[in-house]
Structure formats: C-alpha cells, structure tokens
DNA sequence: CAAACACATGAGCATGTATTCATATATCGG
DNA sequence: CCGATATATGAATACATGCTCATGTGTTTG
C-alpha cells in the first residue's frame, strides 16, 4: 500500500517530470553532466527559465549541480531514477493503439 | 535523444501521476481492478472527485475502465507502467539523505 | 415505468505554476 | 579592480488545475 505521505512525496517527483521543458532538461542530463548554458542552447530555452527549472529539480534532488569555474554542470544523482527515465523514454518511442473508452466485461 | 513531442507525451503521463490523489488512485488499482466506489471509500475521496480523476487517467490510457452492471472497475492496461510504478513505490519507501546544495567539483 | 444506486459530467472558484523581464551574485581574464 | 561571462533570483502575470456542488446518464430492481 501507498500511504498519503509517500504519495505526496512520489507525486512531487512525478509533478516535476510532468512539465515538458523540465522533462527535456532532465533527459538532456541523462548521459552526461550538462552546463546550464548548454542545456538552454540545446533545448532552445532562455537561461533564466532553465535556471528556474533547474532550481526546482535540484530542490527535489532529481538533479545535482556541480560548479566548475563559471559554469555549473547538472546530472542525475539517483541511478534508480535515471534507469526509470531511460526506460520510460525508450518506452514512449514505441507505437501504441488508442482506446480510451469504457469496455464491457463479459458476464460472470 | 528525447524529441519535444515525446517530451510532451511522456510529460503528460508524469503530470497525471504528479497529483497525490491521482497517484493514490492509480496505486490502488495496481494489484486488482477496483470499482469507483471502492476507490473513493478506500482513499476517502468524494465519488465526484474520484470520477473526475479517473476520467483524466482513462483519457491518458493510464487506467482502463470495465463496466460490470452498475459498477465500473478500473485497472492498469499497460504492464510497463505497472512495473514502473511498482518499482517507484517500492523505491520511495527507502530512506535517502538530504543535499540540495550545489557542490564544488575538484580542479581539473 | 419508477425509484434507487453507481458513476459521469459541467460550471465555478480558489489556488498553483510556467514564463518573462529585470536585477543580483559569482567567477574568471586583463 | 573592472568588465565580461555564467548562473541565480525576485516580481509580475497569464494560464492551468484541483476541488466542490449541482445535475445528468446508465443500470438494476420492484
């Protein structure tokens, strides 16, 4: 069972990954640490917006920032999360059929 | 790489799991199909709110609804998602240390 | 058919949040 | 120290979203 507290905690992480730009930011740091400027350039986001998102991701420990001189590089400290994301990104590239209707179950 | 479209699609799914009540609803359907009333009772949510959330989860194909007489039972049609969630729920019960600061990397 | 039950849906509100613009902080080169 | 570069932060705003209340739809039973 999932307690309300754990649902809030886990939900907070999913909520952060629920924004497309934030998800792209995290994804861009999956294979190697990325500087803020490189992330912003790669994803075509303003440095300010990128930094705002990075702050949220850092607060939730989804990303970890390491300063090297003027630049700060971000990467995923949690290998469990990294694996989950790698997995889901791979999964989302597969085709799937569409059916959102309520189906009828056969009689018992 | 993760395209913007795929980020939107995957992000949409994470966004839905990002609400604690919705996450609890999905989690409650992990082991066996659950009727709307049972979900609402178990999680102490109003039937209306439960149904609103179920509609969103159904639209995103995170849950599938099957009618049996007056009741509608919901469960997870995607075993990939089920496994991911089972995994993350298990993970969130483990302890973890707290460090959201920017750390200093050693000189090159 | 009518009443009861289970669920779905629409409107409305209060709150949260993604983005932008302006500004501040930190680090390095000269 | 000064300017330039890189990142962070604060305020303001337009928009999204969770929730409730009221009502509608579908299904079984009398």
mmCIF file of N, CA, C and O in Angstrom, chain B residues 1 10 15 17 20 25-26 59 83-85 89 92 104:
data_model
loop_
_atom_site.group_PDB
_atom_site.id
_atom_site.type_symbol
_atom_site.label_atom_id
_atom_site.label_comp_id
_atom_site.label_asym_id
_atom_site.label_seq_id
_atom_site.Cartn_x
_atom_site.Cartn_y
_atom_site.Cartn_z
ATOM 1 N N UNK B 1 18.067 10.602 -27.741
ATOM 2 C CA UNK B 1 17.502 11.955 -27.539
ATOM 3 C C UNK B 1 15.974 11.900 -27.406
ATOM 4 O O UNK B 1 15.319 11.010 -27.926
ATOM 5 N N UNK B 10 5.238 12.040 -22.851
ATOM 6 C CA UNK B 10 5.665 11.401 -21.601
ATOM 7 C C UNK B 10 5.395 12.321 -20.410
ATOM 8 O O UNK B 10 4.984 11.868 -19.338
ATOM 9 N N UNK B 15 2.697 14.158 -15.467
ATOM 10 C CA UNK B 15 1.874 15.209 -14.873
ATOM 11 C C UNK B 15 0.655 14.604 -14.174
ATOM 12 O O UNK B 15 0.285 15.011 -13.076
ATOM 13 N N UNK B 17 0.401 11.612 -12.957
ATOM 14 C CA UNK B 17 0.855 10.900 -11.756
ATOM 15 C C UNK B 17 1.370 11.877 -10.697
ATOM 16 O O UNK B 17 1.684 11.476 -9.578
ATOM 17 N N UNK B 20 -1.125 13.841 -5.881
ATOM 18 C CA UNK B 20 -1.132 12.782 -4.869
ATOM 19 C C UNK B 20 -2.398 11.922 -4.924
ATOM 20 O O UNK B 20 -2.307 10.689 -4.858
ATOM 21 N N UNK B 25 -4.931 6.862 -6.498
ATOM 22 C CA UNK B 25 -5.956 6.138 -7.258
ATOM 23 C C UNK B 25 -5.315 5.077 -8.139
ATOM 24 O O UNK B 25 -5.725 3.917 -8.144
ATOM 25 N N UNK B 26 -4.308 5.480 -8.879
ATOM 26 C CA UNK B 26 -3.629 4.517 -9.748
ATOM 27 C C UNK B 26 -3.013 3.396 -8.924
ATOM 28 O O UNK B 26 -3.128 2.212 -9.265
ATOM 29 N N UNK B 59 -8.376 8.926 -20.073
ATOM 30 C CA UNK B 59 -8.042 9.604 -21.331
ATOM 31 C C UNK B 59 -6.584 9.387 -21.713
ATOM 32 O O UNK B 59 -6.246 9.319 -22.893
ATOM 33 N N UNK B 83 4.755 -1.880 -13.928
ATOM 34 C CA UNK B 83 6.045 -2.275 -13.369
ATOM 35 C C UNK B 83 6.825 -1.060 -12.887
ATOM 36 O O UNK B 83 7.424 -1.068 -11.809
ATOM 37 N N UNK B 84 6.797 -0.006 -13.696
ATOM 38 C CA UNK B 84 7.496 1.220 -13.309
ATOM 39 C C UNK B 84 6.960 1.744 -11.988
ATOM 40 O O UNK B 84 7.713 2.098 -11.090
ATOM 41 N N UNK B 85 5.627 1.783 -11.859
ATOM 42 C CA UNK B 85 5.022 2.312 -10.645
ATOM 43 C C UNK B 85 5.315 1.433 -9.433
ATOM 44 O O UNK B 85 5.674 1.942 -8.363
ATOM 45 N N UNK B 89 7.222 2.954 -6.264
ATOM 46 C CA UNK B 89 6.574 2.920 -4.950
ATOM 47 C C UNK B 89 7.461 2.177 -3.960
ATOM 48 O O UNK B 89 7.620 2.598 -2.806
ATOM 49 N N UNK B 92 10.354 4.532 -3.053
ATOM 50 C CA UNK B 92 10.064 5.693 -2.226
ATOM 51 C C UNK B 92 9.974 5.334 -0.749
ATOM 52 O O UNK B 92 10.024 6.213 0.116
ATOM 53 N N UNK B 104 30.961 21.535 -4.951
ATOM 54 C CA UNK B 104 32.139 22.067 -5.640
ATOM 55 C C UNK B 104 32.947 20.934 -6.240
ATOM 56 O O UNK B 104 33.349 20.004 -5.525
#
